[in-house]
Short mmCIF file of C-alpha atoms in Angstrom, two decimals:
data_model
loop_
_atom_site.label_atom_id
_atom_site.label_comp_id
_atom_site.label_asym_id
_atom_site.label_seq_id
_atom_site.Cartn_x
_atom_site.Cartn_y
_atom_site.Cartn_z
CA MET H 1000 163.16 131.33 121.36
CA GLU H 1001 162.64 127.79 122.61
CA LYS H 1002 165.71 125.60 122.77
CA ARG H 1003 166.16 121.83 122.86
CA ILE H 1004 169.16 119.67 123.62
CA CYS H 1005 170.80 118.34 120.47
CA ALA H 1006 173.58 115.85 119.71
CA ILE H 1007 175.93 116.93 116.96
CA ARG H 1008 178.20 114.19 115.57
CA GLY H 1009 181.46 114.38 113.68
CA ALA H 1010 184.69 112.62 112.86
CA THR H 1011 188.08 113.26 111.37
CA ARG H 1012 191.26 111.38 110.78
CA ALA H 1013 194.73 112.33 111.96
CA GLU H 1014 198.33 111.18 111.97
CA ASN H 1015 199.63 109.92 115.29
CA SER H 1016 201.41 113.12 116.25
CA ARG H 1017 200.56 115.85 118.73
CA GLU H 1018 200.46 118.44 115.96
CA SER H 1019 198.13 116.42 113.68
CA ILE H 1020 195.70 115.52 116.44
CA LEU H 1021 195.62 119.13 117.72
CA LYS H 1022 195.14 120.53 114.18
CA ASN H 1023 192.39 118.06 113.24
CA VAL H 1024 190.40 118.26 116.51
CA GLU H 1025 190.59 122.08 116.27
CA SER H 1026 189.40 122.10 112.68
CA LEU H 1027 186.60 119.61 113.28
CA CYS H 1028 185.20 121.31 116.39
CA ARG H 1029 185.52 124.82 114.93
CA GLU H 1030 183.47 123.71 111.90
CA ILE H 1031 180.89 122.00 114.08
CA PHE H 1032 180.49 125.14 116.26
CA GLU H 1033 180.38 127.51 113.27
CA LYS H 1034 177.93 125.56 111.08
CA ASN H 1035 175.60 124.85 113.95
CA LYS H 1036 175.90 128.34 115.47
CA VAL H 1037 176.93 126.90 118.84
CA ALA H 1038 177.89 129.45 121.53
CA SER H 1039 179.83 128.68 124.68
CA GLU H 1040 176.72 129.03 126.85
CA ASP H 1041 174.89 126.44 124.68
CA LEU H 1042 177.38 123.63 125.36
CA VAL H 1043 176.47 120.84 127.77
CA SER H 1044 179.26 118.30 127.19
CA ILE H 1045 181.56 116.99 124.53
CA MET H 1046 182.59 113.33 124.18
CA PHE H 1047 185.39 111.97 122.04
CA THR H 1048 186.51 108.53 120.99
CA GLN H 1049 189.73 107.80 119.18
CA THR H 1050 191.20 104.62 117.73
CA ARG H 1051 193.99 102.98 119.65
CA ASP H 1052 196.54 103.89 116.99
CA LEU H 1053 196.26 107.57 118.05
CA ASP H 1054 198.05 107.72 121.37
CA GLU H 1055 200.13 110.93 121.13
CA LEU H 1056 197.52 113.33 122.48
CA ASN H 1057 194.14 113.26 124.17
CA PRO H 1058 191.46 114.93 122.02
CA CYS H 1059 190.13 116.76 125.14
CA TYR H 1060 193.56 118.38 125.59
CA ALA H 1061 193.57 119.25 121.87
CA LEU H 1062 190.16 120.90 122.19
CA ARG H 1063 191.10 122.94 125.30
CA HIS H 1064 194.36 124.13 123.67
CA GLY H 1065 193.15 124.72 120.12
CA ASP H 1066 191.45 127.74 118.67
CA VAL H 1067 187.88 126.59 118.07
CA GLY H 1068 186.29 130.04 117.99
CA ILE H 1069 184.44 129.84 121.33
CA ASP H 1070 185.34 129.38 124.98
CA VAL H 1071 185.26 125.70 125.94
CA SER H 1072 187.10 126.07 129.25
CA ARG H 1073 184.03 125.27 131.36
CA VAL H 1074 182.54 122.44 129.29
CA ALA H 1075 182.51 118.87 130.58
CA LEU H 1076 184.80 116.78 128.32
CA PHE H 1077 185.27 113.02 128.11
CA ALA H 1078 187.44 110.81 125.94
CA MET H 1079 187.78 107.06 125.50
CA ASN H 1080 189.12 104.51 123.08
CA GLU H 1081 186.83 103.54 120.17
CA LEU H 1082 185.42 100.02 120.43
CA GLU H 1083 187.64 97.88 118.18
CA THR H 1084 185.91 96.00 115.39
CA LYS H 1085 187.19 94.12 112.34
CA GLY H 1086 187.78 96.45 109.39
CA MET H 1087 187.37 99.60 111.43
CA LEU H 1088 188.70 102.89 110.06
CA SER H 1089 192.15 103.62 111.54
CA ARG H 1090 193.52 106.90 112.88
CA THR H 1091 190.00 108.23 113.56
CA ILE H 1092 188.68 110.70 116.14
CA ARG H 1093 184.93 110.83 116.64
CA VAL H 1094 183.05 113.51 118.61
CA MET H 1095 179.56 114.03 119.97
CA VAL H 1096 178.73 117.59 121.03
CA MET H 1097 175.71 118.00 123.30
CA ALA H 1098 174.32 121.55 123.10
CA TYR H 1099 171.13 123.55 123.46
CA LEU H 1100 170.04 124.86 120.05
CA SER H 1101 166.90 126.61 118.75
CA SER H 1102 164.14 124.08 118.37
CA ASP H 1103 163.94 124.86 114.66
CA SER H 1104 167.70 124.51 114.05
CA GLU H 1105 168.91 122.16 111.34
CA ILE H 1106 171.79 120.02 112.67
CA TYR H 1107 174.95 119.77 110.61
CA HIS H 1108 177.12 116.73 111.38
CA ILE H 1109 180.70 117.11 110.15
CA TYR H 1110 182.82 114.26 108.71
CA LYS H 1111 186.15 115.14 107.11
CA ASN H 1112 189.70 114.12 106.22
CA GLY H 1113 188.71 110.63 105.09
CA ALA H 1114 186.14 110.00 107.83
CA GLU H 1115 183.31 110.75 105.37
CA VAL H 1116 183.12 107.00 104.67
CA LEU H 1117 181.67 106.51 108.18
CA ARG H 1118 178.55 108.54 107.41
CA PRO H 1119 178.32 109.38 103.70
CA ASP H 1120 174.72 110.47 104.32
CA PHE H 1121 176.04 113.32 106.50
CA ALA H 1122 179.17 114.14 104.48
CA LYS H 1123 177.57 116.21 101.77
#
């Protein structure tokens, strides 16, 4: 089976609490991994952004400490603040998962908890 590197996008919203950020990052990443059939050995890196109004917990920490269904302990993670623009969606965490998937795989981008407005074309 031939594989290619793919970028899987997603976003969720959370309250500014450790519990909410942990729960929402865990839920978002678990769904991305499950729907796209991503295994630990397929992962290359995972990048997060979050809006400045979410400052209680780093999403990388949330991913490492949440139950996402696969081992992410050896994956390169990176997080940064989202570029601020007028009218931007508040309390938002975005993710881009880079992974090797079968060349014929359909990619499922996941937007949930109010973040569907960012990409209604992906939020089916």
